[in-house]
Amino acid sequence: MHVLVLDTALGACQAVVGSSGGVAACARLTPATAQSEAIVRLAEQALEEAGLAYRDIGRIGVVVGPGSFTGLRVGVAAARALALVIGCPAVGLSSLEALAASVPAAEAGPCVAAVDARHGAVYAQRFGPSLAPLAPAAHVPVEALVREIEDGAGLVGSGAPALAEALTANGRVPGEIAPLAAPDPEALLRLVLAAAPPFSPPRPAYLKAPDAKPARSLVEPRR
């Protein structure tokens, strides 16, 4: 089975095509900009490079977050639309699990996948051996999270350096640090192929409200 994976959640806009034999093609833009215009073009580019067409795809994967609010909406909308046109299932992937799966050492655990959420906080999740979740994904202050991390735990994602700095400042010892801006294409492919049905339509996974809010004049009637 050939699959197509779309990722517009974090620091790259990428489309991955592959099968159980591995990644056949990956089209990627770094940093991720103009995702709404780029992601379908990248998907078509990856399919062409792999010598495939949309009709050859048996499953579509999409990273549903946490991550960029706009990026998540764009990626999920594109995946659901393509799945409807092709007539294949769409599978949602956690960006944090995908980051953890991108580091081979994380399989031995423990590992923390963390995405910089600004203002001294991260989107994060802790994993044990074989990427077994130790806690739900959460939006959490760095200083609070370090109290939950054991010495020697691997750190992966854009939030990894802040966690490592906080651990060191508290006399703790971080493990391997991998400040990835986005998941590895091979990791995305493995997760989509390993997903088991039944599949629900993917939806963006928001862990906090957006920072930007509409102007009061737009949401409140004039008096």
C-alpha positions as a printed NumPy array, in Angstrom:
array([[  0.   ,   0.   ,   0.   ],
       [  1.261,   3.467,  -0.91 ],
       [  0.505,   6.317,   1.463],
       [  0.716,  10.104,   1.352],
       [  1.537,  12.078,   4.504],
       [  0.965,  15.833,   4.861],
       [  2.697,  17.871,   7.557],
       [  2.048,  21.595,   7.985],
       [  2.092,  21.664,  11.796],
       [  5.582,  22.801,  12.771],
       [  8.776,  24.149,  11.209],
       [  8.445,  22.53 ,   7.794],
       [  5.74 ,  22.121,   5.195],
       [  6.216,  18.629,   3.789],
       [  4.543,  15.904,   1.773],
       [  5.84 ,  12.354,   2.042],
       [  5.025,   9.434,  -0.258],
       [  6.03 ,   5.868,   0.522],
       [  5.124,   2.325,   1.444],
       [  6.363,  -0.46 ,   3.703],
       [  9.538,  -0.33 ,   1.626],
       [ 10.319,   3.167,   2.89 ],
       [ 10.033,   6.765,   1.718],
       [  9.769,   6.991,  -2.057],
       [  9.76 ,  10.801,  -2.192],
       [  9.554,  13.812,   0.089],
       [  8.864,  17.382,  -1.011],
       [  9.658,  19.894,   1.728],
       [  9.754,  23.633,   2.37 ],
       [ 11.679,  24.965,   5.377],
       [ 10.605,  27.168,   7.053],
       [  6.94 ,  26.385,   6.606],
       [  5.394,  29.37 ,   4.817],
       [  2.226,  29.823,   2.752],
       [  1.094,  26.305,   3.646],
       [ -2.318,  26.705,   2.031],
       [ -0.673,  27.35 ,  -1.315],
       [  2.245,  24.967,  -0.888],
       [  0.957,  21.7  ,   0.556],
       [ -1.049,  20.434,  -2.437],
       [  1.755,  21.483,  -4.78 ],
       [  4.246,  19.594,  -2.596],
       [  1.985,  16.525,  -2.594],
       [  1.843,  16.573,  -6.391],
       [  5.621,  17.052,  -6.558],
       [  6.254,  14.084,  -4.241],
       [  3.834,  11.869,  -6.194],
       [  5.489,  12.781,  -9.485],
       [  8.949,  12.054,  -8.059],
       [  7.727,   8.669,  -6.807],
       [  6.158,   7.874, -10.193],
       [  2.674,   7.636,  -8.675],
       [ -0.717,   9.296,  -9.041],
       [ -3.407,  10.108,  -6.48 ],
       [ -5.314,   6.968,  -7.54 ],
       [ -2.369,   4.862,  -6.295],
       [ -2.689,   6.155,  -2.723],
       [ -4.411,   3.82 ,  -0.266],
       [ -4.175,   5.982,   2.862],
       [ -3.487,   9.624,   3.705],
       [ -1.85 ,  10.735,   6.935],
       [ -1.836,  14.254,   8.328],
       [ -0.156,  15.773,  11.377],
       [ -2.97 ,  17.178,  13.528],
       [ -0.908,  18.896,  16.225],
       [ -0.155,  20.422,  18.502],
       [  1.462,  23.104,  16.386],
       [  0.672,  26.182,  14.322],
       [ -3.058,  27.016,  14.427],
       [ -3.11 ,  28.02 ,  10.773],
       [ -0.877,  25.147,   9.705],
       [ -3.047,  22.557,  11.426],
       [ -6.227,  23.823,   9.787],
       [ -4.607,  23.873,   6.36 ],
       [ -3.119,  20.396,   6.636],
       [ -6.255,  18.749,   7.984],
       [ -8.489,  20.423,   5.391],
       [ -6.193,  19.325,   2.548],
       [ -5.965,  15.739,   3.837],
       [ -9.719,  15.377,   4.27 ],
       [-10.408,  16.848,   0.831],
       [ -7.887,  14.589,  -0.904],
       [ -9.136,  11.52 ,   0.966],
       [-12.682,  12.291,  -0.16 ],
       [-11.626,  12.687,  -3.785],
       [ -9.425,   9.569,  -3.799],
       [-11.843,   7.48 ,  -1.74 ],
       [ -9.298,   6.4  ,   0.874],
       [ -9.115,   6.828,   4.67 ],
       [ -7.332,   9.758,   6.333],
       [ -5.341,   9.23 ,   9.542],
       [ -4.437,  11.903,  12.099],
       [ -0.937,  11.864,  13.618],
       [  0.324,  13.526,  16.802],
       [  3.185,  15.917,  16.099],
       [  4.71 ,  15.011,  19.481],
       [  4.642,  11.265,  18.84 ],
       [  6.072,  11.902,  15.37 ],
       [  8.927,  13.952,  16.837],
       [  9.705,  11.228,  19.377],
       [  9.594,   8.583,  16.637],
       [ 12.138,  10.64 ,  14.676],
       [ 14.914,   9.868,  17.196],
       [ 16.04 ,   6.203,  17.241],
       [ 17.24 ,   6.428,  20.857],
       [ 13.724,   7.416,  21.949],
       [ 12.527,   3.86 ,  21.34 ],
       [ 14.488,   2.818,  24.436],
       [ 12.89 ,   5.634,  26.458],
       [ 12.342,   7.706,  28.394],
       [ 11.869,  10.664,  26.071],
       [ 10.126,  14.037,  26.097],
       [  8.869,  15.583,  22.854],
       [  8.403,  19.323,  23.215],
       [  7.424,  22.145,  20.866],
       [  8.202,  25.737,  21.802],
       [  4.895,  27.453,  22.64 ],
       [  6.543,  30.779,  23.592],
       [  6.145,  32.703,  26.848],
       [  8.155,  30.105,  28.772],
       [  5.858,  27.208,  27.874],
       [  5.911,  24.175,  25.598],
       [  3.516,  21.698,  24.047],
       [  4.91 ,  18.467,  25.409],
       [  4.397,  14.781,  26.07 ],
       [  6.502,  12.229,  27.937],
       [  7.115,   8.771,  26.469],
       [  8.508,   5.542,  27.864],
       [ 10.137,   2.609,  26.009],
       [  8.641,   1.837,  22.59 ],
       [  7.086,   5.325,  22.659],
       [  4.449,   4.32 ,  25.207],
       [  2.813,   7.583,  26.42 ],
       [  3.506,   8.301,  30.097],
       [  1.129,  11.288,  30.229],
       [ -1.262,  13.104,  27.894],
       [  0.023,  15.867,  25.639],
       [ -0.269,  19.241,  27.362],
       [  0.521,  22.936,  27.142],
       [  2.74 ,  23.398,  30.199],
       [  5.284,  25.879,  31.625],
       [  8.871,  24.701,  31.205],
       [  9.621,  25.087,  34.924],
       [  6.654,  22.866,  35.813],
       [  7.525,  20.193,  33.262],
       [ 11.142,  19.759,  34.365],
       [  9.908,  18.476,  37.72 ],
       [  8.304,  15.544,  35.881],
       [ 11.335,  14.638,  33.756],
       [ 13.757,  12.021,  35.015],
       [ 17.51 ,  12.379,  34.613],
       [ 18.835,  11.041,  31.331],
       [ 15.548,  11.411,  29.446],
       [ 15.965,  12.286,  25.795],
       [ 14.627,  15.646,  24.636],
       [ 13.361,  16.215,  21.103],
       [ 11.705,  19.112,  19.296],
       [ 12.014,  22.887,  19.186],
       [ 11.336,  23.026,  22.936],
       [ 14.223,  20.667,  23.767],
       [ 16.904,  23.371,  24.313],
       [ 14.726,  25.267,  26.823],
       [ 14.021,  22.053,  28.712],
       [ 17.702,  21.105,  28.732],
       [ 18.657,  24.554,  30.032],
       [ 16.034,  24.381,  32.787],
       [ 17.092,  20.87 ,  33.795],
       [ 20.744,  21.893,  34.   ],
       [ 19.866,  25.003,  36.032],
       [ 18.106,  22.721,  38.507],
       [ 21.124,  20.441,  38.846],
       [ 19.566,  17.769,  36.638],
       [ 21.11 ,  15.807,  33.776],
       [ 19.34 ,  15.82 ,  30.387],
       [ 19.798,  12.961,  27.954],
       [ 20.257,  13.228,  24.195],
       [ 19.037,  16.58 ,  22.846],
       [ 17.547,  16.689,  19.334],
       [ 16.08 ,  20.155,  18.587],
       [ 14.167,  19.057,  15.473],
       [ 11.993,  21.691,  13.823],
       [  9.7  ,  19.028,  12.308],
       [  9.284,  15.239,  12.299],
       [ 11.47 ,  13.037,  10.125],
       [  9.722,  11.789,   6.935],
       [ 10.524,   8.154,   7.748],
       [  8.901,   8.54 ,  11.168],
       [  5.751,  10.01 ,   9.621],
       [  5.565,   7.145,   7.146],
       [  5.994,   4.481,   9.846],
       [  3.237,   5.966,  12.005],
       [  0.728,   6.127,   9.149],
       [  1.436,   2.547,   8.094],
       [  1.148,   1.328,  11.7  ],
       [ -2.219,   3.003,  12.305],
       [ -5.048,   0.516,  12.754],
       [ -8.655,   1.072,  11.637],
       [-11.33 ,   2.162,  12.209],
       [-10.273,   5.724,  11.407],
       [-12.146,   8.845,  12.455],
       [-11.902,  11.982,  10.303],
       [ -8.772,  13.849,  11.456],
       [ -9.304,  17.08 ,  13.39 ],
       [ -6.793,  19.698,  14.578],
       [ -5.51 ,  18.997,  18.101],
       [ -5.367,  22.362,  19.855],
       [ -3.946,  22.37 ,  23.383],
       [ -4.565,  26.06 ,  24.075],
       [ -6.568,  28.986,  22.778],
       [ -4.91 ,  31.115,  20.079],
       [ -2.899,  34.127,  21.241],
       [ -4.497,  36.386,  18.662],
       [ -8.033,  37.512,  19.429],
       [-10.474,  39.496,  17.257],
       [-10.75 ,  43.207,  17.909],
       [-13.494,  44.071,  20.369],
       [-15.222,  46.178,  17.71 ],
       [-15.643,  43.015,  15.644],
       [-17.26 ,  40.906,  18.326],
       [-19.262,  43.423,  20.345],
       [-22.223,  45.415,  18.981],
       [-21.942,  49.168,  19.005],
       [-23.901,  50.933,  21.713]])
